Every structure is written in structure tokens, then in C-alpha cells.
Amino acid sequence: MQTSIATVSISGSFRDKLAAIAAAGFDGIEIFEQDFIASDIAPRDVGAMVRDHGLTITLFQPFRDFEGLPEPHRSRAFARAARKFDLMTQLGTDLMLVCSSVHPAAMGGVDRMAQDFRDLGDLARAHGVRVGFEALCWGRTVNDHRDAWEVVRRADDPHVGLILDSFHTLARGIPPDSIRAIPGDRIFFVQLADAPAIPMDLLYWSRHFRNMPGEGDLDITAFLRAVAATGYAGPLSLEIFNDQFRAGLPRLVARDGHRSLIQATDRVRRAEPALAVDPPAFPPPARVDGIEFVEFATSADEAPAVEGFLAAAGFAPVGGHVSKQVAVWRQGAITVLVNTETQGFAHTAYVAHGTTVSEIALKLPDAAAAAARATALGADRLNPAPGPGELSIPAFRGVGGGLIRLLDDGPDLGPIWQADFRLTGADTAGAGLTRIDHIGQTMPYDEMLGWALFYTAIFDGAKAPMVDVIDPDGLVRSQAVQSGGLRVTLNGAEARRTLAGRFVADSFGAAVQHIALATDDIFATAADLARRGFPVLPIGANYYDDVEARFGLAPALAARLRAANVMYDEDAGGQFFQLYSLTGPGGLFLEIVQRQGNYAGYGAPNAPFRIAAQKRAGRPAGLPSR
Ligand code: MG
Ligand code: MG
């Protein structure tokens, strides 16, 4: 498969775009004419620059308002086309995209449009180029790929073909299976874009909200399966108009784009093995079994505050690393490492962010396979070559520069602890916390789509719809991703004064802002935590008056919630209880949750009130500021 991306998808100058696209591993680019004009580089030099980067120009676009025009508009359109064909020859590309007309004078009529394309085909042949017709979903007379195909079919010219764009098909709700009947060699080019499911004007949606396949809500896999069924073997090209990406770092946007294409085609290969030209090139996504441990990086000075916080939450010290300054704290099936080394990755993380979560270790059925998949999808492996005598435990760069380690969930897990650690048999029943329910990661909003894609591309999981969380000082967007026993809530901060924005700023871009721990009995846990002096976040009386009325709670339950500062939510599947700590070392806080039945959420309706309470409470005295 030849991968390609439109220059319009990436920010920066033409040179910046080329460098980023080449570095991300693409094979080709679509030249968006505006980018070419803005570059002020001669066409032949543009062509040479592209080839010097090891890329080909897969397409020149867009040629607008061509078909169905009366004279004199028609003759002018042909004269314009001849100029662009000359330009294409100088650039070194042979395919031009003609998008369906929005010209006020454009007339319908399939045969009239077919004749226009037959004549354009003659002109293209004379210039040694080809043209492809794309139905814009807001086109004046053609806004459906089935109609564009009918025009192309009737034009019956080998220099005229169809161009498909997943956005235009899926945004209008056109069944992608209608593509299956089109001969693959009549499809000249395929563009891919996803988008979030937000009802709005099609043109505005397309120009501002497109995103990478897998980052939105359109069924790109169904579209691509239908394309594969035609036998199409040309380039798959990203054409993403997105305000965030236009302002984003070219290198990161290009990397996410390449990852999205690789994972999208991987899904098709697995869904339609009979159609696959190439077999899957790397292992399938696997479900995460759970989180084996979380590591806090801190210093010897700040470790007592971290460990005091853990002790108040019911954790017990159970030993340490044989040779490194790493203490192990446990409760139930939750393991937290406190690393106070003065060198190595954790120390670097501490120096960069202050006390922080430097590492999350995931258990998988086959860590080596998961690592091979992550590598194929462009994840940044931090330890490709382990030192002599070191276990080869793959680790990748995650959100905020934190490390994600992949462990084999099997008989080898025990020996890792036995070989490297000296552990006592301390009682770890604690306050009844059993496992990590989810991890809350905070990041600048423009990185959020990319990190959701990171998790859902590498692991077998799903994302929940994005929700808006109202902070008293701005909006925070939140999206949950889940793969088996791994649940992560991603919070994208746009405004600096939001709690999430302040955390990102104060911690110099650290990611983990809270860890949610599960209990089977929130009220028993709350009572136990109170005895241990756990710093509970006080929740206001107005909240309880509302929640009691909203859900029609029994007065006895409402009184228990109120007394214990426990927040409440429910959905069709069950009930949810939440209790928060005050902000602790490194700006981190703990959340204690109880899921009853099949409650699927994370208490999003409570978030505005929890955030307001956190802002009121501030930082407790005696805890370090970072
Ligand atoms: Mg397009
Ligand atoms: Mg949470």
C-alpha cells in the first residue's frame, strides 16, 4: 500500500510540511494548490524537493467548478484546466482532482457532465495526465459518490476516473457498501478522513473538524473494506482539514497521521483476509489484563510526603528493590513504587516535572507481541537494546513523557518481583482498596486526539464519546479509553486557569493527575480512611441537595453520602460512588470509587462540582508545592 497525505493536513511552511511528512514515513503527498502558491517556489523545484525527500506527488488538487457549465464559463474552465495540466507536468505528477461544482451557473444532467469529462479526458490525454472526479458532499448537482461514478462511467474515458473521500461518503450517511460494485481500476484515488459526530453544516464540519482515521466517529473501517473489495490498489491518502492540526507541531501531526493509516489498513486486513493484498504485518491488538504497578518518581526530601499520602490511603510498605532506592507499597492488588534514585529515567522525570508518576506497567497476554505492534505503529521505544544482564521489558514513551512498560501476564511476573525486590509478607488489606480502576491523564487539548489514538491503535479497546467538563475557569474536554483492565481518562486542557491547565503548567507537562482506586464498599473504606487521617475533599451541601432530588435517593443513603463526602452517579447499568482526596504531592490526587452493577462511566456529571471543590480547598498545608 502506498501511503500519502495532503499538504493541507500539516501546519508550517511548504518545507516544514515536506520534512515532517517524509520523517513520519509516508510515500507520497497530495499537493494542495494553495500551499504550492504560498510557497513561491518554482514548480520544477517543488517537484525536485519532493523527490529529494523520497516522496512522490500522488495528486494535484483541487480543481473546482468544472462540470455542467454553460458558455462562456465552460470554455474558461477548459482553458484553466490546460494551464493546470502544464503546471502538473512541471511538478511531476499525472493526476488532478476535480471536485464537484458549487458554481451558481452549474447545470445538472448526467449526460452533459459526462460529455464535459469526455472532453476533459481528451485534453488530459494530450498533456499526458489523468483526472479524477470527487463528489463534495455539499456539491451543487453532484454530492454523492454514486452520482459521480455514474458521470465517470458514462464519460467512458481511460483518462477519467473516480476519486473517493471517506468524509464525503460517510458524513452524508451514504452506505459505503455502494462502493463495492465499482471496478477498482476506475477508482483513481482514495482519500481518508474521520470526524467527530457533531451535527452541523457539512461544509463547515469538513473544513474545520476532520481528523485522522480512528480519531473520530465515522466508520472508516466499513468504508475501507468496501474500497478493498473493488480491488483498488492505489494510494491511501489523508486529507485532513482541522483547525487544531493547522496550529499543531508538523512532526506530531504527521506521526499521528501515519499511525492512523497503518492501524486503519491493519483493521481491514484482519476484517477481510480474503481481500488482503498483504497479510497483516504485525501482531493484532491485545486487551490489557491490568496494571501491575505505578511508579512515583520523587526525591529523598519529598518521599516522606508521598509515603505519608500512601499510608493515609491504606497502603503498607512491603519492601524495596535489591540495589536501587525504590520502595514498594501495596494494598489489595495495587502496587505503587516510590523511586528516589538520583539517576536513571525516574530521576530525569522528577527533575523535569517534580514529584510525578514516571511509569505505568501494564500486564498483557504477550508483551513481546504488544511491543512489536506498538513499534510498528510508530510508538517511541525507550529501551530497544537492554544492557547485559537486564531483562528485556519493553518500555515506550507515553503521555507527558511518562513511561509505559509492557509485562507478560503469566508465570514470569512473580520472578520479576522475586529477582529484583526483597518483599516482606506485610498485611496489605489496608482500607479495602482492591485495584486501580482508572488513571486520569491531563494534557494540552491539542495532544488529546493523538493520545486517544495511541491507546486505541496499540491495544484492543474502545473510546467513549468526548465530554465537556466545566471548570469554573474554562472548559476541559474529557475522553475515556478502555482496553480490558486498563481504563484511562484523557483530559484536554485548553485554558491555563482550569485545574487541568494549571496542573499541566505547574508540573511542566506531566500527565498523570489522578489515580482512581476501587473498593467494594465505599462507606467502609471511607470510615477506615477517616481513622488513618486521609485528607478527604469536602463536597458542598448544595451538591447533596441536588443529587438527592435528581436521583430520588432514599434519605438514609443521601445522609451517608453527605456525611462521607461521597459523590454519586448512576446510568442504565448501575450506580457509581466517588470520594476524592485533597491535592497531594506533585499536584496529584487520589479518587476512591465503587462501581455497582455495570456502571460504565467515570462520574462526569460530578466533575464540575468536584473541580470547584478542589479549587476551594486549595493545597493542604505541609505538602510540597511540586
Ligand atoms: Mg477530498
Ligand atoms: Mg476519575
JSON list of N, CA and C in Angstrom, two decimals, residues 297-339:
[
{"chain": "A", "resi": 297, "resn": "ALA", "atom": "N", "xyz": [7.99, 8.99, 40.83]},
{"chain": "A", "resi": 297, "resn": "ALA", "atom": "CA", "xyz": [9.37, 9.49, 40.91]},
{"chain": "A", "resi": 297, "resn": "ALA", "atom": "C", "xyz": [9.37, 10.68, 41.85]},
{"chain": "A", "resi": 298, "resn": "THR", "atom": "N", "xyz": [10.27, 10.66, 42.83]},
{"chain": "A", "resi": 298, "resn": "THR", "atom": "CA", "xyz": [10.34, 11.78, 43.77]},
{"chain": "A", "resi": 298, "resn": "THR", "atom": "C", "xyz": [11.78, 11.87, 44.28]},
{"chain": "A", "resi": 299, "resn": "SER", "atom": "N", "xyz": [11.97, 12.69, 45.29]},
{"chain": "A", "resi": 299, "resn": "SER", "atom": "CA", "xyz": [13.32, 12.81, 45.85]},
{"chain": "A", "resi": 299, "resn": "SER", "atom": "C", "xyz": [13.29, 12.31, 47.29]},
{"chain": "A", "resi": 300, "resn": "ALA", "atom": "N", "xyz": [14.46, 12.13, 47.88]},
{"chain": "A", "resi": 300, "resn": "ALA", "atom": "CA", "xyz": [14.52, 11.69, 49.27]},
{"chain": "A", "resi": 300, "resn": "ALA", "atom": "C", "xyz": [13.81, 12.70, 50.18]},
{"chain": "A", "resi": 301, "resn": "ASP", "atom": "N", "xyz": [13.91, 13.99, 49.84]},
{"chain": "A", "resi": 301, "resn": "ASP", "atom": "CA", "xyz": [13.27, 15.03, 50.65]},
{"chain": "A", "resi": 301, "resn": "ASP", "atom": "C", "xyz": [11.76, 14.95, 50.59]},
{"chain": "A", "resi": 302, "resn": "GLU", "atom": "N", "xyz": [11.25, 14.66, 49.40]},
{"chain": "A", "resi": 302, "resn": "GLU", "atom": "CA", "xyz": [9.79, 14.69, 49.23]},
{"chain": "A", "resi": 302, "resn": "GLU", "atom": "C", "xyz": [9.14, 13.33, 49.44]},
{"chain": "A", "resi": 303, "resn": "ALA", "atom": "N", "xyz": [9.96, 12.27, 49.49]},
{"chain": "A", "resi": 303, "resn": "ALA", "atom": "CA", "xyz": [9.40, 10.92, 49.64]},
{"chain": "A", "resi": 303, "resn": "ALA", "atom": "C", "xyz": [8.53, 10.77, 50.89]},
{"chain": "A", "resi": 304, "resn": "PRO", "atom": "N", "xyz": [8.91, 11.38, 52.05]},
{"chain": "A", "resi": 304, "resn": "PRO", "atom": "CA", "xyz": [8.04, 11.22, 53.23]},
{"chain": "A", "resi": 304, "resn": "PRO", "atom": "C", "xyz": [6.61, 11.73, 52.98]},
{"chain": "A", "resi": 305, "resn": "ALA", "atom": "N", "xyz": [6.48, 12.82, 52.22]},
{"chain": "A", "resi": 305, "resn": "ALA", "atom": "CA", "xyz": [5.14, 13.33, 51.94]},
{"chain": "A", "resi": 305, "resn": "ALA", "atom": "C", "xyz": [4.37, 12.35, 51.05]},
{"chain": "A", "resi": 306, "resn": "VAL", "atom": "N", "xyz": [5.06, 11.79, 50.06]},
{"chain": "A", "resi": 306, "resn": "VAL", "atom": "CA", "xyz": [4.42, 10.82, 49.16]},
{"chain": "A", "resi": 306, "resn": "VAL", "atom": "C", "xyz": [4.00, 9.59, 49.96]},
{"chain": "A", "resi": 307, "resn": "GLU", "atom": "N", "xyz": [4.92, 9.11, 50.80]},
{"chain": "A", "resi": 307, "resn": "GLU", "atom": "CA", "xyz": [4.63, 7.88, 51.54]},
{"chain": "A", "resi": 307, "resn": "GLU", "atom": "C", "xyz": [3.58, 8.13, 52.63]},
{"chain": "A", "resi": 308, "resn": "GLY", "atom": "N", "xyz": [3.58, 9.33, 53.18]},
{"chain": "A", "resi": 308, "resn": "GLY", "atom": "CA", "xyz": [2.53, 9.68, 54.15]},
{"chain": "A", "resi": 308, "resn": "GLY", "atom": "C", "xyz": [1.16, 9.66, 53.50]},
{"chain": "A", "resi": 309, "resn": "PHE", "atom": "N", "xyz": [1.12, 10.16, 52.28]},
{"chain": "A", "resi": 309, "resn": "PHE", "atom": "CA", "xyz": [-0.12, 10.19, 51.49]},
{"chain": "A", "resi": 309, "resn": "PHE", "atom": "C", "xyz": [-0.60, 8.76, 51.22]},
{"chain": "A", "resi": 310, "resn": "LEU", "atom": "N", "xyz": [0.35, 7.89, 50.83]},
{"chain": "A", "resi": 310, "resn": "LEU", "atom": "CA", "xyz": [0.00, 6.49, 50.55]},
{"chain": "A", "resi": 310, "resn": "LEU", "atom": "C", "xyz": [-0.46, 5.78, 51.83]},
{"chain": "A", "resi": 311, "resn": "ALA", "atom": "N", "xyz": [0.24, 6.04, 52.94]},
{"chain": "A", "resi": 311, "resn": "ALA", "atom": "CA", "xyz": [-0.12, 5.39, 54.21]},
{"chain": "A", "resi": 311, "resn": "ALA", "atom": "C", "xyz": [-1.52, 5.81, 54.63]},
{"chain": "A", "resi": 312, "resn": "ALA", "atom": "N", "xyz": [-1.84, 7.11, 54.45]},
{"chain": "A", "resi": 312, "resn": "ALA", "atom": "CA", "xyz": [-3.17, 7.60, 54.83]},
{"chain": "A", "resi": 312, "resn": "ALA", "atom": "C", "xyz": [-4.25, 6.97, 53.96]},
{"chain": "A", "resi": 313, "resn": "ALA", "atom": "N", "xyz": [-3.86, 6.55, 52.74]},
{"chain": "A", "resi": 313, "resn": "ALA", "atom": "CA", "xyz": [-4.82, 5.90, 51.84]},
{"chain": "A", "resi": 313, "resn": "ALA", "atom": "C", "xyz": [-4.90, 4.40, 52.09]},
{"chain": "A", "resi": 314, "resn": "GLY", "atom": "N", "xyz": [-4.15, 3.90, 53.11]},
{"chain": "A", "resi": 314, "resn": "GLY", "atom": "CA", "xyz": [-4.26, 2.49, 53.48]},
{"chain": "A", "resi": 314, "resn": "GLY", "atom": "C", "xyz": [-3.18, 1.59, 52.90]},
{"chain": "A", "resi": 315, "resn": "PHE", "atom": "N", "xyz": [-2.19, 2.19, 52.22]},
{"chain": "A", "resi": 315, "resn": "PHE", "atom": "CA", "xyz": [-1.11, 1.36, 51.67]},
{"chain": "A", "resi": 315, "resn": "PHE", "atom": "C", "xyz": [-0.11, 1.00, 52.77]},
{"chain": "A", "resi": 316, "resn": "ALA", "atom": "N", "xyz": [0.55, -0.14, 52.60]},
{"chain": "A", "resi": 316, "resn": "ALA", "atom": "CA", "xyz": [1.58, -0.58, 53.54]},
{"chain": "A", "resi": 316, "resn": "ALA", "atom": "C", "xyz": [2.90, -0.77, 52.81]},
{"chain": "A", "resi": 317, "resn": "PRO", "atom": "N", "xyz": [4.02, -0.40, 53.45]},
{"chain": "A", "resi": 317, "resn": "PRO", "atom": "CA", "xyz": [5.32, -0.65, 52.81]},
{"chain": "A", "resi": 317, "resn": "PRO", "atom": "C", "xyz": [5.63, -2.13, 52.90]},
{"chain": "A", "resi": 318, "resn": "VAL", "atom": "N", "xyz": [6.01, -2.74, 51.78]},
{"chain": "A", "resi": 318, "resn": "VAL", "atom": "CA", "xyz": [6.25, -4.19, 51.80]},
{"chain": "A", "resi": 318, "resn": "VAL", "atom": "C", "xyz": [7.66, -4.55, 51.34]},
{"chain": "A", "resi": 319, "resn": "GLY", "atom": "N", "xyz": [8.56, -3.57, 51.28]},
{"chain": "A", "resi": 319, "resn": "GLY", "atom": "CA", "xyz": [9.92, -3.89, 50.93]},
{"chain": "A", "resi": 319, "resn": "GLY", "atom": "C", "xyz": [10.47, -2.95, 49.89]},
{"chain": "A", "resi": 320, "resn": "GLY", "atom": "N", "xyz": [11.54, -3.38, 49.21]},
{"chain": "A", "resi": 320, "resn": "GLY", "atom": "CA", "xyz": [12.15, -2.49, 48.25]},
{"chain": "A", "resi": 320, "resn": "GLY", "atom": "C", "xyz": [13.02, -3.23, 47.25]},
{"chain": "A", "resi": 321, "resn": "HIS", "atom": "N", "xyz": [13.59, -2.46, 46.35]},
{"chain": "A", "resi": 321, "resn": "HIS", "atom": "CA", "xyz": [14.46, -3.01, 45.32]},
{"chain": "A", "resi": 321, "resn": "HIS", "atom": "C", "xyz": [15.78, -3.46, 45.94]},
{"chain": "A", "resi": 322, "resn": "VAL", "atom": "N", "xyz": [16.37, -4.52, 45.38]},
{"chain": "A", "resi": 322, "resn": "VAL", "atom": "CA", "xyz": [17.58, -5.06, 45.98]},
{"chain": "A", "resi": 322, "resn": "VAL", "atom": "C", "xyz": [18.74, -4.06, 45.94]},
{"chain": "A", "resi": 323, "resn": "SER", "atom": "N", "xyz": [18.83, -3.26, 44.89]},
{"chain": "A", "resi": 323, "resn": "SER", "atom": "CA", "xyz": [20.00, -2.38, 44.79]},
{"chain": "A", "resi": 323, "resn": "SER", "atom": "C", "xyz": [19.64, -0.91, 44.58]},
{"chain": "A", "resi": 324, "resn": "LYS", "atom": "N", "xyz": [18.38, -0.62, 44.26]},
{"chain": "A", "resi": 324, "resn": "LYS", "atom": "CA", "xyz": [18.02, 0.77, 43.96]},
{"chain": "A", "resi": 324, "resn": "LYS", "atom": "C", "xyz": [17.14, 1.36, 45.06]},
{"chain": "A", "resi": 325, "resn": "GLN", "atom": "N", "xyz": [17.09, 2.69, 45.11]},
{"chain": "A", "resi": 325, "resn": "GLN", "atom": "CA", "xyz": [16.26, 3.38, 46.09]},
{"chain": "A", "resi": 325, "resn": "GLN", "atom": "C", "xyz": [14.81, 3.38, 45.61]},
{"chain": "A", "resi": 326, "resn": "VAL", "atom": "N", "xyz": [14.20, 2.20, 45.66]},
{"chain": "A", "resi": 326, "resn": "VAL", "atom": "CA", "xyz": [12.81, 2.07, 45.22]},
{"chain": "A", "resi": 326, "resn": "VAL", "atom": "C", "xyz": [12.05, 1.31, 46.29]},
{"chain": "A", "resi": 327, "resn": "ALA", "atom": "N", "xyz": [11.07, 1.98, 46.92]},
{"chain": "A", "resi": 327, "resn": "ALA", "atom": "CA", "xyz": [10.25, 1.34, 47.94]},
{"chain": "A", "resi": 327, "resn": "ALA", "atom": "C", "xyz": [8.97, 0.83, 47.30]},
{"chain": "A", "resi": 328, "resn": "VAL", "atom": "N", "xyz": [8.49, -0.32, 47.82]},
{"chain": "A", "resi": 328, "resn": "VAL", "atom": "CA", "xyz": [7.27, -0.91, 47.28]},
{"chain": "A", "resi": 328, "resn": "VAL", "atom": "C", "xyz": [6.15, -0.76, 48.30]},
{"chain": "A", "resi": 329, "resn": "TRP", "atom": "N", "xyz": [5.03, -0.20, 47.88]},
{"chain": "A", "resi": 329, "resn": "TRP", "atom": "CA", "xyz": [3.85, -0.05, 48.73]},
{"chain": "A", "resi": 329, "resn": "TRP", "atom": "C", "xyz": [2.70, -0.82, 48.11]},
{"chain": "A", "resi": 330, "resn": "ARG", "atom": "N", "xyz": [1.94, -1.52, 48.96]},
{"chain": "A", "resi": 330, "resn": "ARG", "atom": "CA", "xyz": [0.85, -2.33, 48.42]},
{"chain": "A", "resi": 330, "resn": "ARG", "atom": "C", "xyz": [-0.43, -2.17, 49.19]},
{"chain": "A", "resi": 331, "resn": "GLN", "atom": "N", "xyz": [-1.52, -2.43, 48.48]},
{"chain": "A", "resi": 331, "resn": "GLN", "atom": "CA", "xyz": [-2.85, -2.56, 49.09]},
{"chain": "A", "resi": 331, "resn": "GLN", "atom": "C", "xyz": [-3.67, -3.37, 48.10]},
{"chain": "A", "resi": 332, "resn": "GLY", "atom": "N", "xyz": [-4.28, -4.47, 48.61]},
{"chain": "A", "resi": 332, "resn": "GLY", "atom": "CA", "xyz": [-5.02, -5.34, 47.69]},
{"chain": "A", "resi": 332, "resn": "GLY", "atom": "C", "xyz": [-4.11, -5.72, 46.54]},
{"chain": "A", "resi": 333, "resn": "ALA", "atom": "N", "xyz": [-4.61, -5.58, 45.31]},
{"chain": "A", "resi": 333, "resn": "ALA", "atom": "CA", "xyz": [-3.79, -5.91, 44.13]},
{"chain": "A", "resi": 333, "resn": "ALA", "atom": "C", "xyz": [-3.13, -4.68, 43.52]},
{"chain": "A", "resi": 334, "resn": "ILE", "atom": "N", "xyz": [-3.03, -3.62, 44.33]},
{"chain": "A", "resi": 334, "resn": "ILE", "atom": "CA", "xyz": [-2.43, -2.37, 43.83]},
{"chain": "A", "resi": 334, "resn": "ILE", "atom": "C", "xyz": [-0.99, -2.27, 44.33]},
{"chain": "A", "resi": 335, "resn": "THR", "atom": "N", "xyz": [-0.06, -2.06, 43.41]},
{"chain": "A", "resi": 335, "resn": "THR", "atom": "CA", "xyz": [1.33, -1.87, 43.80]},
{"chain": "A", "resi": 335, "resn": "THR", "atom": "C", "xyz": [1.80, -0.50, 43.34]},
{"chain": "A", "resi": 336, "resn": "VAL", "atom": "N", "xyz": [2.40, 0.24, 44.27]},
{"chain": "A", "resi": 336, "resn": "VAL", "atom": "CA", "xyz": [2.94, 1.57, 43.94]},
{"chain": "A", "resi": 336, "resn": "VAL", "atom": "C", "xyz": [4.42, 1.55, 44.31]},
{"chain": "A", "resi": 337, "resn": "LEU", "atom": "N", "xyz": [5.27, 1.94, 43.37]},
{"chain": "A", "resi": 337, "resn": "LEU", "atom": "CA", "xyz": [6.70, 2.06, 43.66]},
{"chain": "A", "resi": 337, "resn": "LEU", "atom": "C", "xyz": [7.00, 3.53, 43.92]},
{"chain": "A", "resi": 338, "resn": "VAL", "atom": "N", "xyz": [7.86, 3.77, 44.93]},
{"chain": "A", "resi": 338, "resn": "VAL", "atom": "CA", "xyz": [8.30, 5.13, 45.19]},
{"chain": "A", "resi": 338, "resn": "VAL", "atom": "C", "xyz": [9.80, 5.17, 44.92]},
{"chain": "A", "resi": 339, "resn": "ASN", "atom": "N", "xyz": [10.17, 5.84, 43.85]},
{"chain": "A", "resi": 339, "resn": "ASN", "atom": "CA", "xyz": [11.55, 5.81, 43.36]},
{"chain": "A", "resi": 339, "resn": "ASN", "atom": "C", "xyz": [12.26, 7.11, 43.73]}
]
